[in-house]
mmCIF file of C-alpha atoms in Angstrom:
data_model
loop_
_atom_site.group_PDB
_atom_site.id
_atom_site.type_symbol
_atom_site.label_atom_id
_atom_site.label_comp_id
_atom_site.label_asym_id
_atom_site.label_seq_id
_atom_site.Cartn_x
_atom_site.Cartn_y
_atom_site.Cartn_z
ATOM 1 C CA UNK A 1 -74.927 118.345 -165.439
ATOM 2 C CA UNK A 2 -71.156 117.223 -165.306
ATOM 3 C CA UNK A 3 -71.270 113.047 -165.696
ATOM 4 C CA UNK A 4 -70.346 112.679 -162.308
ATOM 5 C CA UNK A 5 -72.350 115.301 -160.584
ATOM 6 C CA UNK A 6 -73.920 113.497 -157.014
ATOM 7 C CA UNK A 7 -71.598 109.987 -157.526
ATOM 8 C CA UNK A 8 -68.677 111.430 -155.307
ATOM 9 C CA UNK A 9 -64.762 110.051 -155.223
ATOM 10 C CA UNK A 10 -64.111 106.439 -154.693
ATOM 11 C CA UNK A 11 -61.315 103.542 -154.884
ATOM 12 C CA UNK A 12 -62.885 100.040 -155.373
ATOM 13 C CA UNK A 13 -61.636 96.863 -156.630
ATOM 14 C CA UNK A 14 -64.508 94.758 -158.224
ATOM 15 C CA UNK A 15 -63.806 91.166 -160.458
ATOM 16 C CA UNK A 16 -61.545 92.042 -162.818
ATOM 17 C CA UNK A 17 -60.849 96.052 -162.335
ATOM 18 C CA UNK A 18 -60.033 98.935 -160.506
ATOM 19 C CA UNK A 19 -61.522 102.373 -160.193
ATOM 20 C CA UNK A 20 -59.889 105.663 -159.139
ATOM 21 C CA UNK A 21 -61.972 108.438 -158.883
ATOM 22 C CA UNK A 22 -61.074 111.675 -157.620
ATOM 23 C CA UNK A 23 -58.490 114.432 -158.011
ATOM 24 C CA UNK A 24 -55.038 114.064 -158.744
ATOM 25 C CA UNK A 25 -52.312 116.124 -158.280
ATOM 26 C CA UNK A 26 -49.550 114.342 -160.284
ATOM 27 C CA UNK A 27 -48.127 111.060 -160.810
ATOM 28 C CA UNK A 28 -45.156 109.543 -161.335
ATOM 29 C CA UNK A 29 -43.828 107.723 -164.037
ATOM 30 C CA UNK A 30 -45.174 104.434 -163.642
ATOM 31 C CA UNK A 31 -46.308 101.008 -165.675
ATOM 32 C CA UNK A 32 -49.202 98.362 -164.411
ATOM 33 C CA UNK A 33 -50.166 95.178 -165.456
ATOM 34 C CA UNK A 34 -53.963 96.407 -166.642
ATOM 35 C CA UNK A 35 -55.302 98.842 -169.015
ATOM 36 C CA UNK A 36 -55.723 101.429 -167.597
ATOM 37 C CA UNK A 37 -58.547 104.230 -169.070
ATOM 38 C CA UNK A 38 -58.606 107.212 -167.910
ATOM 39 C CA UNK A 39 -62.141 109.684 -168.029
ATOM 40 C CA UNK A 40 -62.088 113.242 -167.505
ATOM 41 C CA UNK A 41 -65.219 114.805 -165.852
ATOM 42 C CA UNK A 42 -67.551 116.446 -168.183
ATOM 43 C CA UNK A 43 -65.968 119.456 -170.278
ATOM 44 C CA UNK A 44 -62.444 118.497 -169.434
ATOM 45 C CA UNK A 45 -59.694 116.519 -170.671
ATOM 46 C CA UNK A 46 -56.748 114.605 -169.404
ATOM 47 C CA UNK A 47 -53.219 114.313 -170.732
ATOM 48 C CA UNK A 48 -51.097 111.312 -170.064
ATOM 49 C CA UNK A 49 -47.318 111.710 -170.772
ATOM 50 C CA UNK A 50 -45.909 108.436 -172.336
ATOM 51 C CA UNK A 51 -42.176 106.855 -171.845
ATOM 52 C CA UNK A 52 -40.627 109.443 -174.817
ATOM 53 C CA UNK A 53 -42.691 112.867 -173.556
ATOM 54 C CA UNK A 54 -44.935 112.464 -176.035
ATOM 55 C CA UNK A 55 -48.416 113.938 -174.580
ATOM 56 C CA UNK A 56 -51.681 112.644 -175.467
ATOM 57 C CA UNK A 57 -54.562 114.330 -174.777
ATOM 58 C CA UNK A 58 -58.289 113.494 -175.030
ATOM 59 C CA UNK A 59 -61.617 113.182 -173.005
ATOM 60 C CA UNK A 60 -60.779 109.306 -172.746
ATOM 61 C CA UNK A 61 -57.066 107.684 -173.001
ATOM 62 C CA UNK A 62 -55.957 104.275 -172.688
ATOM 63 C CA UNK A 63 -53.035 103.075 -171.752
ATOM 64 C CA UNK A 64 -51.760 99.244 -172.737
ATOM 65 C CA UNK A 65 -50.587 97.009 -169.991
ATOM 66 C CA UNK A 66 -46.617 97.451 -169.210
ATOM 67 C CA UNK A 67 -46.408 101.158 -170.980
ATOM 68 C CA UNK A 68 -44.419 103.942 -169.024
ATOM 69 C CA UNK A 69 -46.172 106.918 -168.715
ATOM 70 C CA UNK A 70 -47.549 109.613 -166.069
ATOM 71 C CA UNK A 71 -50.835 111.291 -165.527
ATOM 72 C CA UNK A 72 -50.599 115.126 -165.809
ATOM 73 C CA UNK A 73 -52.650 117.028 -162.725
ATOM 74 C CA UNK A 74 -56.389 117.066 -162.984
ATOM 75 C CA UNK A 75 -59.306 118.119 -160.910
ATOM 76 C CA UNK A 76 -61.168 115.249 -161.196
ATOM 77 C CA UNK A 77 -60.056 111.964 -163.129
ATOM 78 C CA UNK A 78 -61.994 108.309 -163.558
ATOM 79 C CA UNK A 79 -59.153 105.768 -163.604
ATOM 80 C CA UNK A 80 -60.344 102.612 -164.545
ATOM 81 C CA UNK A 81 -57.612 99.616 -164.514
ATOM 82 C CA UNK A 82 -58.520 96.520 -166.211
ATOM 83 C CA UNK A 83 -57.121 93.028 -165.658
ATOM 84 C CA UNK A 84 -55.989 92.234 -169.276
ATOM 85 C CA UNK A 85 -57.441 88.274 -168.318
ATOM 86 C CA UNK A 86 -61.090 89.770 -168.116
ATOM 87 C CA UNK A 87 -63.302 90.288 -170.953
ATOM 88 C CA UNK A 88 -63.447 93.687 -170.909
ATOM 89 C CA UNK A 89 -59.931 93.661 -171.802
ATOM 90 C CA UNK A 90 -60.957 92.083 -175.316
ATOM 91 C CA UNK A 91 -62.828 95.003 -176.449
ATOM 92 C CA UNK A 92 -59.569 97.366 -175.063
ATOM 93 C CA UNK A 93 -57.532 95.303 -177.542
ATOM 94 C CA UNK A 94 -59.443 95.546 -180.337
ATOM 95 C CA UNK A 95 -59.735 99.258 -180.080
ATOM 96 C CA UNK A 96 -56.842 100.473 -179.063
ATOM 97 C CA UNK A 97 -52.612 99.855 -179.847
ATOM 98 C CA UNK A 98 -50.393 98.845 -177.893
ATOM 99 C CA UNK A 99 -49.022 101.629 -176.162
ATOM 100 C CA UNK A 100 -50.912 105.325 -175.192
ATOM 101 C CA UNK A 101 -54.002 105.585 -177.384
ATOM 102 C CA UNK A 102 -56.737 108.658 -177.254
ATOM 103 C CA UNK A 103 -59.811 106.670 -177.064
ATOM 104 C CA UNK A 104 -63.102 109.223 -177.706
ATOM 105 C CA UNK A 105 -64.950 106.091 -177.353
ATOM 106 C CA UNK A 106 -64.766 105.672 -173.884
ATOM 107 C CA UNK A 107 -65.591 109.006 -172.908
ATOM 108 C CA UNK A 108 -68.994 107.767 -171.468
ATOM 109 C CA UNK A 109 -67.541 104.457 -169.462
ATOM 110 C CA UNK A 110 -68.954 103.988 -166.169
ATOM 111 C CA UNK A 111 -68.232 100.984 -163.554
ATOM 112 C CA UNK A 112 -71.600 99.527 -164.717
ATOM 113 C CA UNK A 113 -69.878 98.742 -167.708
ATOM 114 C CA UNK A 114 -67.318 96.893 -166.499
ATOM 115 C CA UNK A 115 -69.190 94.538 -163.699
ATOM 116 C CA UNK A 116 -70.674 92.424 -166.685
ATOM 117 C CA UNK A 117 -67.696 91.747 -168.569
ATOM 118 C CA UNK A 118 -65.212 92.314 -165.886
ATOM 119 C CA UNK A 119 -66.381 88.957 -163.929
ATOM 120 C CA UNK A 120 -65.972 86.988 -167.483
ATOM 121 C CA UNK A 121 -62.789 85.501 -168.712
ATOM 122 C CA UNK A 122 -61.185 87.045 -171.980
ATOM 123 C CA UNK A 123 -61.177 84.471 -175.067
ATOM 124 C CA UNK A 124 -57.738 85.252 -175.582
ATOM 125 C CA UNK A 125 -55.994 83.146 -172.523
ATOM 126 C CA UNK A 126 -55.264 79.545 -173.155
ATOM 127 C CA UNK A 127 -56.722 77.277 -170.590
ATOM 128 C CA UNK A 128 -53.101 76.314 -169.483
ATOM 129 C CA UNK A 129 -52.248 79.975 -168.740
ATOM 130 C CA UNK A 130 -55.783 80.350 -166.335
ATOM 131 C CA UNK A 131 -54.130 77.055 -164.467
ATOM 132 C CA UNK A 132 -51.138 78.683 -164.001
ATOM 133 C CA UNK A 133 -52.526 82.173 -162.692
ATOM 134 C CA UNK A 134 -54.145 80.208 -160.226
ATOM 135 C CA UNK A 135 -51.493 78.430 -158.924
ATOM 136 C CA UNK A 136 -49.528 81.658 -158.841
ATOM 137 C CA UNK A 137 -52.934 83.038 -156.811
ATOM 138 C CA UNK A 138 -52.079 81.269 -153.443
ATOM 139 C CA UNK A 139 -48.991 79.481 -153.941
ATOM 140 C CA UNK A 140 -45.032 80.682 -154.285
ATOM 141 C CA UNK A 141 -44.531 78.277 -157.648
ATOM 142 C CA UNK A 142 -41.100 79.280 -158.970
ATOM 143 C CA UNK A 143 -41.113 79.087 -162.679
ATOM 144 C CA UNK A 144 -39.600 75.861 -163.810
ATOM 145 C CA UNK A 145 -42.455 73.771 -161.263
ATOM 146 C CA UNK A 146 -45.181 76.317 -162.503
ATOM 147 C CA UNK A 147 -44.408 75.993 -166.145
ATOM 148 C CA UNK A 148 -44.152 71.427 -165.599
ATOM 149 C CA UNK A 149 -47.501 71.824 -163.372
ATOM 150 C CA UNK A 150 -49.160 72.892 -166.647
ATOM 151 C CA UNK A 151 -47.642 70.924 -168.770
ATOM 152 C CA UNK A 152 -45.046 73.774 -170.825
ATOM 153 C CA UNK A 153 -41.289 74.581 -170.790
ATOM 154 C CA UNK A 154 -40.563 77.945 -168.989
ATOM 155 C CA UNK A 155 -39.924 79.185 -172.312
ATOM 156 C CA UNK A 156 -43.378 78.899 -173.663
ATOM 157 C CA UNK A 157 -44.717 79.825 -170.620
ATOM 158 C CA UNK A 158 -43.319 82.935 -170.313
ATOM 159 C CA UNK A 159 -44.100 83.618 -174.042
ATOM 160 C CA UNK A 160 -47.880 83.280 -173.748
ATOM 161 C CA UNK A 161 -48.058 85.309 -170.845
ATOM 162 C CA UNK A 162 -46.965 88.349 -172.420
ATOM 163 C CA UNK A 163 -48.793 87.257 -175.957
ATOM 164 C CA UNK A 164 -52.298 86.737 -173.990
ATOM 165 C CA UNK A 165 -51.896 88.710 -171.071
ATOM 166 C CA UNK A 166 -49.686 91.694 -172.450
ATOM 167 C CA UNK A 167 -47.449 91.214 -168.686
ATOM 168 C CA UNK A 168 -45.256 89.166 -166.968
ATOM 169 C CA UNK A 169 -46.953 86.536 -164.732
ATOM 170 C CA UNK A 170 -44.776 87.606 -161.692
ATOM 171 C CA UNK A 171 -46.453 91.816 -162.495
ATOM 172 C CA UNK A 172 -49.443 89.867 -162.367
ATOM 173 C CA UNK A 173 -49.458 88.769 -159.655
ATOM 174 C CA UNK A 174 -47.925 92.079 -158.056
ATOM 175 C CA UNK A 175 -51.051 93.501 -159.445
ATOM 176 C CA UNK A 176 -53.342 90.739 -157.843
ATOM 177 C CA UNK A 177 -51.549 91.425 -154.789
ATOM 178 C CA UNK A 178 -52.638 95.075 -154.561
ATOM 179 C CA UNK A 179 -55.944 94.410 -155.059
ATOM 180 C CA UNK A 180 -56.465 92.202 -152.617
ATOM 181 C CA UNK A 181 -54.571 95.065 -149.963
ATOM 182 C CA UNK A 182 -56.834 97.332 -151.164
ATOM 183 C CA UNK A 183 -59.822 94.812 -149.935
ATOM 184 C CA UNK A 184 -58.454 94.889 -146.458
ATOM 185 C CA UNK A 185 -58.485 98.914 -146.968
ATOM 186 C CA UNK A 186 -61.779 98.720 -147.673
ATOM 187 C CA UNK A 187 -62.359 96.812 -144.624
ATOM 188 C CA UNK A 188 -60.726 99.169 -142.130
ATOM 189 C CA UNK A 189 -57.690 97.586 -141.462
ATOM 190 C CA UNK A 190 -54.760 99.772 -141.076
ATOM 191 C CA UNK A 191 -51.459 100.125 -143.569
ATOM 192 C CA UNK A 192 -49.510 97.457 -142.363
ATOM 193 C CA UNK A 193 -52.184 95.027 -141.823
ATOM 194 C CA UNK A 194 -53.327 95.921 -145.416
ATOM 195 C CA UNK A 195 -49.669 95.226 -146.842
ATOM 196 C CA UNK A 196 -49.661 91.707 -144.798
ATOM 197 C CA UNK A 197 -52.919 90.536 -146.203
ATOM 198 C CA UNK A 198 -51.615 91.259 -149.921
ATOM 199 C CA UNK A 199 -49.072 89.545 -149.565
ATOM 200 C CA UNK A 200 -45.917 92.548 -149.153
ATOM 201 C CA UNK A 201 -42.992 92.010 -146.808
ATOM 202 C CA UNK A 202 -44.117 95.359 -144.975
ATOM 203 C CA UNK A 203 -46.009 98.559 -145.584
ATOM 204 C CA UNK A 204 -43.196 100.475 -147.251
ATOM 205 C CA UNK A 205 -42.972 97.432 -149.456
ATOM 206 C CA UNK A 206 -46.845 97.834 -150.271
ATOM 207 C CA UNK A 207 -46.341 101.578 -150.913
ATOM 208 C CA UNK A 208 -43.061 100.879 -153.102
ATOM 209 C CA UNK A 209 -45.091 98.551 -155.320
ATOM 210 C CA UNK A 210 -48.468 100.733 -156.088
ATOM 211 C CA UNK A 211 -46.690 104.107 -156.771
ATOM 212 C CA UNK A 212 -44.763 101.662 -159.054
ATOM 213 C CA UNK A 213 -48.051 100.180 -160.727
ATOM 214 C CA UNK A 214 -50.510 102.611 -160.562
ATOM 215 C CA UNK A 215 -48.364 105.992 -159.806
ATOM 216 C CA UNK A 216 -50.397 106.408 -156.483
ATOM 217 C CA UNK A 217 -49.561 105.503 -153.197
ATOM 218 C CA UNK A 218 -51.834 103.852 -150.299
ATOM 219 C CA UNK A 219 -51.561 107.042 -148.107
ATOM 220 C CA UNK A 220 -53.054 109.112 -150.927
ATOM 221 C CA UNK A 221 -56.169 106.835 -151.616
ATOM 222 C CA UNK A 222 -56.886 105.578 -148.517
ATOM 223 C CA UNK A 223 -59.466 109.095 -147.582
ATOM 224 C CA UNK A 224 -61.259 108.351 -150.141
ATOM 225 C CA UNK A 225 -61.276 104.440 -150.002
ATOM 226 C CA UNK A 226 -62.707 104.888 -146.475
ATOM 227 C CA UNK A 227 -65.034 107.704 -147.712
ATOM 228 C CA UNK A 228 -66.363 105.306 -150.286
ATOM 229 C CA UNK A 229 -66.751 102.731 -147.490
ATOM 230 C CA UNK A 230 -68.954 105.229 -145.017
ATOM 231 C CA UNK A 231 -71.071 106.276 -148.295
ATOM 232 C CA UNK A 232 -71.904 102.265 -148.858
ATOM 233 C CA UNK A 233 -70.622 101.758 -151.881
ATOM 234 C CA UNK A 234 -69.340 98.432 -152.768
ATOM 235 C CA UNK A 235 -65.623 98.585 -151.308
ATOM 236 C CA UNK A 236 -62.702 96.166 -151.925
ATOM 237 C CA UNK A 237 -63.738 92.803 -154.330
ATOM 238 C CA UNK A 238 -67.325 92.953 -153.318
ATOM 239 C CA UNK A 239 -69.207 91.490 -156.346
ATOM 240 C CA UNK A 240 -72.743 93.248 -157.123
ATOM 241 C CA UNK A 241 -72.959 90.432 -160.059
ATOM 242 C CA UNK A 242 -73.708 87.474 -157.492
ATOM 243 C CA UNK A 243 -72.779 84.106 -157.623
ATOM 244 C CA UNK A 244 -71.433 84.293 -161.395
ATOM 245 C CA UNK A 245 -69.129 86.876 -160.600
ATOM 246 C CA UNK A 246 -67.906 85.159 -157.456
ATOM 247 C CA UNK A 247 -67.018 81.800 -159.536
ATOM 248 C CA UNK A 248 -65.250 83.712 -161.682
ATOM 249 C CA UNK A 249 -63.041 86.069 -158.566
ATOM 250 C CA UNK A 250 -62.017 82.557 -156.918
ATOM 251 C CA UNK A 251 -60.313 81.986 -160.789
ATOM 252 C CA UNK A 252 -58.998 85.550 -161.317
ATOM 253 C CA UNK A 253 -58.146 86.628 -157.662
#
């Protein structure tokens, strides 16, 4: 029986990931501010092409936040994308480099795995760092305010980002951004209105930005977004932890 035999395609966006699942027919070159892992159904393999050509291919690969790369065509792919300020992301680290890695490991991940750990804060961002995230979160904070609102020079703020989080704050918060459009997705509400509620000057912006991040584009994963919707699975940041988990998505989203 093939791992995912009876589970079906989806696109959700849970505390502290992402999850593709379906076929793909190619990607464009792309980088996103999460790890990304990416599962082949049973017996198969995927190959992810990395910034220099170099092909890696395995029944599990990981790819490090901010690394160019495309996905090759596959029948069916599970694409997880992990926020690197989420637990989760702590056990990517230790087990993996820093660019496109074939992780055997992983073969077996599931979302299950990632609902625990996802909702919990990685031990690797300084408390100063989480304040600034969520002023980022709801506010437009240019850099030199952000950076005194926490109490560091621009300089050092900028440096622990990409020490802690592996990104930019400003692709974070792209990538916070598309989550939350894919929420309103998940909710029905058309293209534009999605790209409004995440925050995009318009829908081609929207589009622009995810084929950018992830190498998809709204159009493509909006059938099965809505399928995953009608089949009553949990669609857009809906947290199946309870309360715990939705402490920790007021931090993180």
């Amino acid at each position: 029986m093939g791992q995912w035999e009876g589970i079906g395609r989806r696109f959700v966006v849970g505390a502290g990931y992402a999850l593709y699942r379906g076929p793909l027919a190619d990607s464009t070159s792309h980088r996103h501010a999460a790890f990304q892992v990416a599962v082949a159904a049973a017996g198969d393999e995927v190959t992810i092409v990395d910034g220099a050509g170099v092909r890696h291919r395995g029944a599990a690969v990981v790819v490090a936040p901010m690394v160019w790369h495309r996905m090759a065509p596959v029948r069916e792919v599970s694409a997880f994308f992990v926020d690197p300020h989420c637990a989760f992301a702590d056990r990517l680290r230790a087990g993996c480099g820093d660019g496109v890695t074939v992780a055997p490991q992983w073969r077996d991940l599931v979302e299950e795995d990632l609902r625990a750990s996802g909702v919990l804060p990685s031990a690797e961002v300084d408390v100063r760092l989480w304040a600034a995230m969520e002023a980022l979160t709801d506010h437009r904070v240019a850099l030199p305010g952000l950076a005194a609102r926490v109490g560091l020079s621009p300089q050092r703020l900028r440096a622990l980002a990409r020490r802690q989080l592996g990104v930019p704050l400003a692709r974070w918060r792209i990538w916070r951004r598309l989550a939350r459009a894919a929420d309103a997705l998940g909710e029905g509400r058309t293209l534009a209105e999605a790209a409004l509620a995440g925050g995009f000057a318009d829908q081609a912006h929207f589009s622009r930005q995810m084929r950018e991040m992830t190498g998809l584009t709204p159009s493509a994963v909006l059938p099965v977004l809505r399928a995953s919707g009608r089949a009553g699975g949990p669609a857009g940041g809906q947290d199946p932890t309870g309360g715990a988990g939705a402490a920790y998505a007021r931090r993180a989203t």
